[in-house]
Tab-separated table of C-alpha atoms and ligand atoms in Angstrom:
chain	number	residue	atom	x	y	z
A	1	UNK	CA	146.225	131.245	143.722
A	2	UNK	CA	144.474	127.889	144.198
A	3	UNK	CA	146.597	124.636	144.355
A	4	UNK	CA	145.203	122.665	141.821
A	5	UNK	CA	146.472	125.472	139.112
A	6	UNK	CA	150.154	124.051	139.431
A	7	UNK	CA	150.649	121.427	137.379
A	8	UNK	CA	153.042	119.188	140.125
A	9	UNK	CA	149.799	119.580	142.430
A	10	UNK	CA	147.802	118.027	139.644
A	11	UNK	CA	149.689	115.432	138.563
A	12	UNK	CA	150.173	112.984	141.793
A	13	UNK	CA	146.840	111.465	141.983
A	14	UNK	CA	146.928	110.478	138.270
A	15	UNK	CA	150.921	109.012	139.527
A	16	UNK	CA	149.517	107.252	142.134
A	17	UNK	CA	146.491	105.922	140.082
A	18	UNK	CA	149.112	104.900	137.453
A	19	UNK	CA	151.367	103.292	140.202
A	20	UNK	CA	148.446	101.144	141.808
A	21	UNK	CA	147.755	99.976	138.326
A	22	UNK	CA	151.393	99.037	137.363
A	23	UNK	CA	151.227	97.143	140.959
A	24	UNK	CA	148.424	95.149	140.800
A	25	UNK	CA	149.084	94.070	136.540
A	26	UNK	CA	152.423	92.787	138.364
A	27	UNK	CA	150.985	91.522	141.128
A	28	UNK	CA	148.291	89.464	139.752
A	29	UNK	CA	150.404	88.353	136.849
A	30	UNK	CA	153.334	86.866	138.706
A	31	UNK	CA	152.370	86.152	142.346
A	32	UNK	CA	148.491	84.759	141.219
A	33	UNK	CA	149.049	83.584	137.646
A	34	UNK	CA	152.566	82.393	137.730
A	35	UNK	CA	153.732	81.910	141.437
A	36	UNK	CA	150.478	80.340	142.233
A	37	UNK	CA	148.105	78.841	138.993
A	38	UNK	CA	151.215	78.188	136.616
A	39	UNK	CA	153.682	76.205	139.608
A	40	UNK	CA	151.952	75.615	142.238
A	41	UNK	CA	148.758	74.321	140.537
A	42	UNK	CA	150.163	73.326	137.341
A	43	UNK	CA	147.316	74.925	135.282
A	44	UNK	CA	149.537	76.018	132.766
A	45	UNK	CA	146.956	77.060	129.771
A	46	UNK	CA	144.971	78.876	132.238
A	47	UNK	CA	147.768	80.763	133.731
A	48	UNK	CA	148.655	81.948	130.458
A	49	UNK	CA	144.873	83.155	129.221
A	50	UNK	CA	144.524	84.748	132.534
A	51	UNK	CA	147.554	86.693	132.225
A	52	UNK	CA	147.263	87.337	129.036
A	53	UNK	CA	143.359	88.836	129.624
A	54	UNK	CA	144.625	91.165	132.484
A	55	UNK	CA	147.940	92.488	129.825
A	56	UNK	CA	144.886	93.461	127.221
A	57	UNK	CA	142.459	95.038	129.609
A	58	UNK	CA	145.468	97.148	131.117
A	59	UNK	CA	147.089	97.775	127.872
A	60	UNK	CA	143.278	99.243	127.148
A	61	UNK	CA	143.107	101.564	129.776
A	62	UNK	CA	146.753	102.797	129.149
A	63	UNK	CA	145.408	103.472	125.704
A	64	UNK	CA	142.456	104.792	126.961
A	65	UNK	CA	143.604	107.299	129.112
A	66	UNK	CA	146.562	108.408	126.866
A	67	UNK	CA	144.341	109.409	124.446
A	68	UNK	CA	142.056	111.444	126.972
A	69	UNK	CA	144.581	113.444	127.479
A	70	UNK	CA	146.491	113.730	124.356
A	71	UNK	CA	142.656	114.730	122.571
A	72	UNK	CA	141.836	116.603	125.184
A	73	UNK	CA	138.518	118.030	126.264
A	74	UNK	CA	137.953	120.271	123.303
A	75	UNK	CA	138.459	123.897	123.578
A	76	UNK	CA	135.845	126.921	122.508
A	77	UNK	CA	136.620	128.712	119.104
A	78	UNK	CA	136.951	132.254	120.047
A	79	UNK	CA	133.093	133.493	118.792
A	80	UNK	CA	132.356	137.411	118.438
A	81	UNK	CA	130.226	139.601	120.202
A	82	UNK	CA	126.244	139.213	118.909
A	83	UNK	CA	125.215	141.826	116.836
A	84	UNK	CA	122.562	143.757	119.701
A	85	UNK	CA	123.108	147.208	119.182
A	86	UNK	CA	124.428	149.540	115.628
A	87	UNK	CA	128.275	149.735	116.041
A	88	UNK	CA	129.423	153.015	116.882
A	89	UNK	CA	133.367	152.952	114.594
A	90	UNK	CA	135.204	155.857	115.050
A	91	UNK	CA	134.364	157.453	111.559
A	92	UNK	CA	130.841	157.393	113.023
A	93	UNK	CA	130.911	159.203	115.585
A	94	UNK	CA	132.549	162.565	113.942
A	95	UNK	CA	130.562	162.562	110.941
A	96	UNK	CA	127.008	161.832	111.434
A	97	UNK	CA	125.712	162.924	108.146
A	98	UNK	CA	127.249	160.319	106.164
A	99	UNK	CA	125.732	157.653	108.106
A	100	UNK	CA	122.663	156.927	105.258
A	101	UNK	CA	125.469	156.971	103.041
A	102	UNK	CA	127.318	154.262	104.278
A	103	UNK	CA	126.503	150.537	103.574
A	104	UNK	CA	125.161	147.968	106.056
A	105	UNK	CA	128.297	146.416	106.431
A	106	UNK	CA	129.994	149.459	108.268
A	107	UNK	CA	127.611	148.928	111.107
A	108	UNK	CA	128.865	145.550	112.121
A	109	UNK	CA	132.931	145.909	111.758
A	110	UNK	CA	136.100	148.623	111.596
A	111	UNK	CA	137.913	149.487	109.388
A	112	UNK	CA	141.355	148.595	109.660
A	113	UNK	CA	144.608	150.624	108.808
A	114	UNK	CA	144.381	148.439	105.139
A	115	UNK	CA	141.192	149.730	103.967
A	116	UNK	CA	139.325	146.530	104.469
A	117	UNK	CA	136.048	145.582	106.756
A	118	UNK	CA	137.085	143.380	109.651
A	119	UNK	CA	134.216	141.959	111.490
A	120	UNK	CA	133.851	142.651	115.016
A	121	UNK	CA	130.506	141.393	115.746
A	122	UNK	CA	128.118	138.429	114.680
A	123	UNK	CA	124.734	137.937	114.172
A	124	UNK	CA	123.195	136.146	117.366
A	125	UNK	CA	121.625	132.641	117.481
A	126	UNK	CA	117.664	132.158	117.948
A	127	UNK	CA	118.590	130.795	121.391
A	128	UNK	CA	121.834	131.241	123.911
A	129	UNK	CA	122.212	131.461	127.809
A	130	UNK	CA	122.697	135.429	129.215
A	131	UNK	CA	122.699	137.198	132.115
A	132	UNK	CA	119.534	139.111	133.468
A	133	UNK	CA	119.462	142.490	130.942
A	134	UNK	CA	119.960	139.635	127.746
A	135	UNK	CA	123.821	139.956	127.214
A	136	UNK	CA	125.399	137.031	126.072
A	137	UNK	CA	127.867	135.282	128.644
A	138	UNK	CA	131.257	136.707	127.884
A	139	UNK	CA	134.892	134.884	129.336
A	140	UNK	CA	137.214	138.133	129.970
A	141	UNK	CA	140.226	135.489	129.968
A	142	UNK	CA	139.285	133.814	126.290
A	143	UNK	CA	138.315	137.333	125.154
A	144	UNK	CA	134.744	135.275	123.874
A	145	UNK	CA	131.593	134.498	124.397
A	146	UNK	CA	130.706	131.630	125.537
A	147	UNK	CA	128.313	129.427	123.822
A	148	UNK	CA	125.973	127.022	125.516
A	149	UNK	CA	127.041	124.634	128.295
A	150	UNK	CA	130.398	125.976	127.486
A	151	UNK	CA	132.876	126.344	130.718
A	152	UNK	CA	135.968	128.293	131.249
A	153	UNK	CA	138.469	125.748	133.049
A	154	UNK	CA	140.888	127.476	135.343
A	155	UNK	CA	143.455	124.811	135.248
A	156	UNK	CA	143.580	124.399	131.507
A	157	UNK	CA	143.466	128.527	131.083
A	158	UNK	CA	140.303	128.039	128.265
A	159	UNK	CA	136.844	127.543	127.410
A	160	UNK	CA	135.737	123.748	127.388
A	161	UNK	CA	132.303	122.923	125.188
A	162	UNK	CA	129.837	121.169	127.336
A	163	UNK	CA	132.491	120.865	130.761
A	164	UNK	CA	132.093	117.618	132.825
A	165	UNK	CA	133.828	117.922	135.349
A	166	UNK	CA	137.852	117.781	136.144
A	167	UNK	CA	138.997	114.216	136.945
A	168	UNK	CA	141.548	114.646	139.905
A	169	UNK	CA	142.527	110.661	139.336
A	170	UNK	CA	143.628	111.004	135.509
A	171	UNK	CA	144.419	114.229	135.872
A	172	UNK	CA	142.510	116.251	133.081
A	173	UNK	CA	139.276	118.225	132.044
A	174	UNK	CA	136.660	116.154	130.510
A	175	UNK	CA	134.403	117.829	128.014
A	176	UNK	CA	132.530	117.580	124.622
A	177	UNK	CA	136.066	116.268	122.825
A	178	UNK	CA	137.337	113.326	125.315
A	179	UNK	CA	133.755	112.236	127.124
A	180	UNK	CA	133.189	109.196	125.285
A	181	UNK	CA	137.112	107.829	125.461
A	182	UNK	CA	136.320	108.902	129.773
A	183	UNK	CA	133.176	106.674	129.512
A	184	UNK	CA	134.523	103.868	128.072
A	185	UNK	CA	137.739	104.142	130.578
A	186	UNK	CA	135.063	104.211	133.926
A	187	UNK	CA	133.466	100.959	131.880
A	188	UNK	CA	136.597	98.984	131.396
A	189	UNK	CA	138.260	100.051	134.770
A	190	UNK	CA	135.203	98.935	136.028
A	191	UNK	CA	135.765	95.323	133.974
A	192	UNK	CA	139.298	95.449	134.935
A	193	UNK	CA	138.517	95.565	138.707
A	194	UNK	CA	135.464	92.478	138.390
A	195	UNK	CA	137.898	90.542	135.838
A	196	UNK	CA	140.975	90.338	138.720
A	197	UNK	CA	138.389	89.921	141.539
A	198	UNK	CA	136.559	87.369	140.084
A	199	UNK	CA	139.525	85.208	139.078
A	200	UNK	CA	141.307	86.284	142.472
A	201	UNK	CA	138.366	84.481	144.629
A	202	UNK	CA	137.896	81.603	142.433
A	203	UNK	CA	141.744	80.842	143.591
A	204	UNK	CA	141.996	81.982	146.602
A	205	UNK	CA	140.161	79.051	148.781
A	206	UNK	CA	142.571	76.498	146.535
A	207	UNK	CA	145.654	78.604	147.238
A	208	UNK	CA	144.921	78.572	151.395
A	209	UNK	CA	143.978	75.045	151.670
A	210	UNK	CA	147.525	73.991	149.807
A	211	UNK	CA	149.750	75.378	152.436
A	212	UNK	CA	150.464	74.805	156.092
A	213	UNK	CA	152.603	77.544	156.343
A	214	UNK	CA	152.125	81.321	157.618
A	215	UNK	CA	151.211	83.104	155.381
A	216	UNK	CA	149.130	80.881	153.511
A	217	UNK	CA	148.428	83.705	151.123
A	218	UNK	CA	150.947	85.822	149.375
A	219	UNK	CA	150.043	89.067	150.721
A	220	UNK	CA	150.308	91.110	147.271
A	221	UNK	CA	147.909	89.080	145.963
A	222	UNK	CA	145.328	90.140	148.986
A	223	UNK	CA	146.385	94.006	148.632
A	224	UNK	CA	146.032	93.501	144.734
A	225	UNK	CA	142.019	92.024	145.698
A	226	UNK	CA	141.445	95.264	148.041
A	227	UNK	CA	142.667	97.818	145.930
A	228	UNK	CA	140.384	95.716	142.793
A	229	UNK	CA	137.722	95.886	145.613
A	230	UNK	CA	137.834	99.490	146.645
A	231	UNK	CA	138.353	100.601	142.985
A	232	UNK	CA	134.988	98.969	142.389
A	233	UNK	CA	133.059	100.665	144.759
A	234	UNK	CA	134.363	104.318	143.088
A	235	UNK	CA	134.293	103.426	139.845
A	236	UNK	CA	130.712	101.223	139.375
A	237	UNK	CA	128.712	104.235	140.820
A	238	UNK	CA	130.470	106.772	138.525
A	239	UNK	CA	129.965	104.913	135.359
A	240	UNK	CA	126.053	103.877	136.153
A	241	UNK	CA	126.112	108.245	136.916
A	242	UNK	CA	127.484	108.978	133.763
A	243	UNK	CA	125.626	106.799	131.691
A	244	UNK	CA	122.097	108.209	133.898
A	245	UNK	CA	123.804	110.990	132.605
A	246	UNK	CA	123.801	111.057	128.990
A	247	UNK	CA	120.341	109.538	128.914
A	248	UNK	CA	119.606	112.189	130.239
A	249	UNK	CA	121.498	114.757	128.769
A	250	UNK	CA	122.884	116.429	131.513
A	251	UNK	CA	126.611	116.892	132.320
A	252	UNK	CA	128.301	116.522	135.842
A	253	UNK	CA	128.541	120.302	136.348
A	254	UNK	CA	124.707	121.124	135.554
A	255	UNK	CA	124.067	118.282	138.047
A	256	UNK	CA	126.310	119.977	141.008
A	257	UNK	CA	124.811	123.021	139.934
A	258	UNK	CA	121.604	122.112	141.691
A	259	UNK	CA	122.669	120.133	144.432
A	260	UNK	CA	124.840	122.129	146.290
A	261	UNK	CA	124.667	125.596	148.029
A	262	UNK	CA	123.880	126.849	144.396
A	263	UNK	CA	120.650	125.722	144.238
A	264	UNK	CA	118.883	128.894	144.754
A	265	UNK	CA	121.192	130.115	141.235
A	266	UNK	CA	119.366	131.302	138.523
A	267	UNK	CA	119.519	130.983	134.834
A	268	UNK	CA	118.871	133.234	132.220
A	269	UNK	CA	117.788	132.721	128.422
A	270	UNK	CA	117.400	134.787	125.427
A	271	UNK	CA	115.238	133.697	122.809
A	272	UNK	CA	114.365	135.077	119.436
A	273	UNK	CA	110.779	134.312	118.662
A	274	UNK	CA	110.572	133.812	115.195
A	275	UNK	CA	106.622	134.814	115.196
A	276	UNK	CA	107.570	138.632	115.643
A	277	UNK	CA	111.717	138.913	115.939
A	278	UNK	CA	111.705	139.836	119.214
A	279	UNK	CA	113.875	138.755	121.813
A	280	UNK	CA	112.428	137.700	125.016
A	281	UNK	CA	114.746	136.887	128.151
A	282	UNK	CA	113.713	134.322	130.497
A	283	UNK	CA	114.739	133.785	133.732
A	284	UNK	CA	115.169	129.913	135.065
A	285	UNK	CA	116.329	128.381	138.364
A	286	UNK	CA	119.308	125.548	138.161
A	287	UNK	CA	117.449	122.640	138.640
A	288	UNK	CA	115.005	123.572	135.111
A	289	UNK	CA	118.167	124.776	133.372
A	290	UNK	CA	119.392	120.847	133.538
A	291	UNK	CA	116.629	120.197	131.137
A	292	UNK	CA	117.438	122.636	128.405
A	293	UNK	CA	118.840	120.266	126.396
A	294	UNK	CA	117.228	117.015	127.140
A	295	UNK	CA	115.740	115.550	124.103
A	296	UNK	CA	113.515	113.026	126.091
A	297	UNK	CA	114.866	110.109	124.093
A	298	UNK	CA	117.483	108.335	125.810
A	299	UNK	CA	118.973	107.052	122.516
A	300	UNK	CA	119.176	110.641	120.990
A	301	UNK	CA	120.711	111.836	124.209
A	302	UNK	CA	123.209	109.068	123.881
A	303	UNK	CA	124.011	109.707	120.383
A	304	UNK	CA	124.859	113.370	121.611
A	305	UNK	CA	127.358	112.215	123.737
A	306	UNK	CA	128.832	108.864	122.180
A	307	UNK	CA	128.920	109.411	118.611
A	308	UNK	CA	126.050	109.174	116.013
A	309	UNK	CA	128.022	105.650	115.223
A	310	UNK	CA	126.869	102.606	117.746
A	311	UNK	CA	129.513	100.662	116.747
A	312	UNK	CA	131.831	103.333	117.578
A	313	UNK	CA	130.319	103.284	121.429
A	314	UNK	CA	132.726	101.193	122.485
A	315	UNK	CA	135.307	101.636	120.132
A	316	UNK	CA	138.540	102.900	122.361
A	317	UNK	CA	139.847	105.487	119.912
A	318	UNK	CA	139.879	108.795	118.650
A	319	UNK	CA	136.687	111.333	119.209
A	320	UNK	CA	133.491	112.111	117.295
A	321	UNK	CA	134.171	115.838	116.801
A	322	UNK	CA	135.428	117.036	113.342
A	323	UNK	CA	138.059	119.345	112.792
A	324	UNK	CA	137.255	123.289	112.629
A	325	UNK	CA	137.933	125.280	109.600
A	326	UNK	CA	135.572	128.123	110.334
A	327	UNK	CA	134.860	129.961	106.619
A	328	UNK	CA	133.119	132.466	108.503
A	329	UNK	CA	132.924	134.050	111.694
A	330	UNK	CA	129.051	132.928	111.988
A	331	UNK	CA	127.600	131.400	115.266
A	332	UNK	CA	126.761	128.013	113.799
A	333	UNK	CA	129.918	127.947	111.308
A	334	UNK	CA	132.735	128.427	113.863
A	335	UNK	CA	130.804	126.169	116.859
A	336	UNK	CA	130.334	123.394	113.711
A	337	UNK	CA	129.934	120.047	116.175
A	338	UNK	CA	130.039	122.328	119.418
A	339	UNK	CA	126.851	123.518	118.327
A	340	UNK	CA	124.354	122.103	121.342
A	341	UNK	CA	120.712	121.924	119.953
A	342	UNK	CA	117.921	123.267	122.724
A	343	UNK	CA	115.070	120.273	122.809
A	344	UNK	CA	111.672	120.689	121.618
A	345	UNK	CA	110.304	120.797	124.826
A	346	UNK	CA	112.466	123.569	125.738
A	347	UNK	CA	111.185	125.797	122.366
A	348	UNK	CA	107.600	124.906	123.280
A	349	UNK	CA	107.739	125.789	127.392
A	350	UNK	CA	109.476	129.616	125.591
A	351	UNK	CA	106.459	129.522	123.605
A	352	UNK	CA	103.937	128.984	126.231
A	353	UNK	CA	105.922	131.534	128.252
A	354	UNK	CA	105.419	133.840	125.501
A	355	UNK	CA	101.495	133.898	125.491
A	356	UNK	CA	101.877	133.729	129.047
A	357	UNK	CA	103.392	137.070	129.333
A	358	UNK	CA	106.286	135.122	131.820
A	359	UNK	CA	109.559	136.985	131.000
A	360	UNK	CA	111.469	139.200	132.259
A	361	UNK	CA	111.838	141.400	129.226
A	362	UNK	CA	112.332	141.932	125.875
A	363	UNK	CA	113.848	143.810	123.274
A	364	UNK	CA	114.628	144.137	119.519
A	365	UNK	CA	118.506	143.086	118.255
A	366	UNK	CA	120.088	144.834	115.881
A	367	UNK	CA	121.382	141.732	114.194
A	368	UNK	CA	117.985	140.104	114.108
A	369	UNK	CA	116.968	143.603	112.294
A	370	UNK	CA	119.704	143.138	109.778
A	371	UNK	CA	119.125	139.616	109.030
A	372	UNK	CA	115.449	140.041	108.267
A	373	UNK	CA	116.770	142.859	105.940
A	374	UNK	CA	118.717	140.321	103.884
A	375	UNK	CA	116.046	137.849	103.531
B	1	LIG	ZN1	137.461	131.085	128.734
């Protein structure tokens, strides 16, 4: 059992992060704004504006982070097995006779005590990520498959669409749900930390010339300026990474993916060519598969991530994903805004591969076979 699947394990970096901020909103308020720029300076409207700019930009990120958690990063609907092979029921294997008998719809589910049909499997999409022989990429723990870019989180116990990465300071998953409200906290933690710095220094040299004493500085407000100081230098490189990111389109974990001792991992995609409705499987290493979905338009890539809305960028509320109601157990229907769209590019190099003879096999899906049937 790893330590960071207990939930008291978890929890004391966000405590700490939450304590540091609670700290320096007091700090800077009363020792900077009041002790020292209200009384001791007698710049009274200032004070207040000051104070009343660092109350908003905290009150923000409280908001901010609530909601990151509370929304959470989205979880997987549970999605069928694709349709690759006949399904063998158990009235099918005893009598084999009846089998031109029976309709198509007997090949893809069971039937249950009731009488009715229930599905069991689901047509496959033109294009998802499997393992070397073609089979779909299957989570034992969510009883699913999972769909493209999706990750199962161990400390959450489900499958995340598009999995970031898990933020040890606040403390949850981010994914496809909560990314934009974790953007826009990085930004205006980032503003926080620049807004008490800057005001701190502008101070500071007046504060140290208008006392004789030891310690010519109160030292909270010097611990308040460090902490603003080191939070700075964590927090500016993550955001400018995260927004390379999404211009990008590439998530934290397919970037690790290819920096780190799995660099040699491979990737695997099956792909139904519409020209003949075969299946081809191609095999990819880590650092290509970070371009599968990479639209090669920075503002489409951002729009993938933020929102279609602009004006919602920077909005700090609620999330861009609709609610499920699934009327069918179909790829596309249940995924709805989990749905991640393969670029052109990517379609076009599985083409060229294609004439090039570069797979590493191919085969015929049932599903495919029934769905050409239909149309
Ligand atoms: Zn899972």
């Amino acid at each position: 059992m790893r330590l960071d699947q207990y939930w008291w394990f978890r929890a004391w970096a966000p405590v700490v992060v939450f304590a540091l901020l609670s700290y320096a909103s007091w700090s800077y308020c009363y020792e900077l704004c009041y002790n020292e720029i209200y009384l001791n300076f007698s710049q009274k409207s200032v004070a207040v504006g000051l104070m009343c700019g660092e109350v908003v930009l905290t009150a923000l990120l409280i908001v901010l982070w609530v909601q990151i958690v509370a929304v959470g990063p989205g979880k997987q609907p549970k999605i069928l097995p694709f349709r690759l092979f006949p399904d063998i029921g158990p009235n099918d294997a005893e009598d084999d006779d009846n089998d031109d008998d029976e309709d198509d719809s007997n090949m893809t589910g069971k039937k249950t005590d009731i009488g009715t049909i229930q599905q069991t499997t689901i047509r496959p999409p033109t294009l998802y990520q499997c393992d070397p022989q073609g089979y779909p990429l299957w989570c034992s723990t969510c009883q699913s498959i999972k769909a493209n870019r999706t990750h199962h989180s161990a400390a959450l116990g489900y499958c995340i669409p598009r999995f970031d990465h898990y933020c040890f300071w606040i403390g949850t998953v981010v994914g496809r749900k909560n990314y934009r409200l974790f953007v826009q906290f990085a930004l205006y933690f980032w503003v926080f930390c620049i807004y008490v710095i800057a005001s701190t220094a502008s101070y500071l040299p007046g504060i140290i010339r208008s006392r004789d004493r030891i310690p010519r500085v109160n030292p909270n407000i010097l611990i308040t300026m460090a902490l603003c100081c080191m939070a700075t230098l964590m927090v500016g490189p993550l955001s400018s990474a995260h927004i390379y990111y999404m211009t990008v389109n590439k998530t934290s974990l397919e970037v690790i993916a290819t920096n780190r001792r799995s660099k040699a991992k491979k990737n695997w995609i099956c792909y139904l060519n519409p020209a003949n409705g075969l299946r081809y499987v191609f095999e990819f290493r880590a650092l290509d598969a970070q371009d599968y979905w990479n639209k090669h338009n920075a503002f489409s890539n951002l729009k993938e991530f933020m929102g279609p809305n602009v004006y919602t960028w920077f909005l700090p509320m609620g999330t861009s994903i609709r609610k499920h109601h699934p009327h069918t157990l179909e790829y596309d229907d249940v995924l709805l805004s989990y749905k991640e769209e393969p670029s052109d590019s990517l379609l076009q190099l599985l083409q060229d591969r294609i004439s090039n003879a570069d797979f590493s096999l191919t085969f015929r899906a049932f599903g495919d076979k029934t769905a050409e049937s239909v149309s």
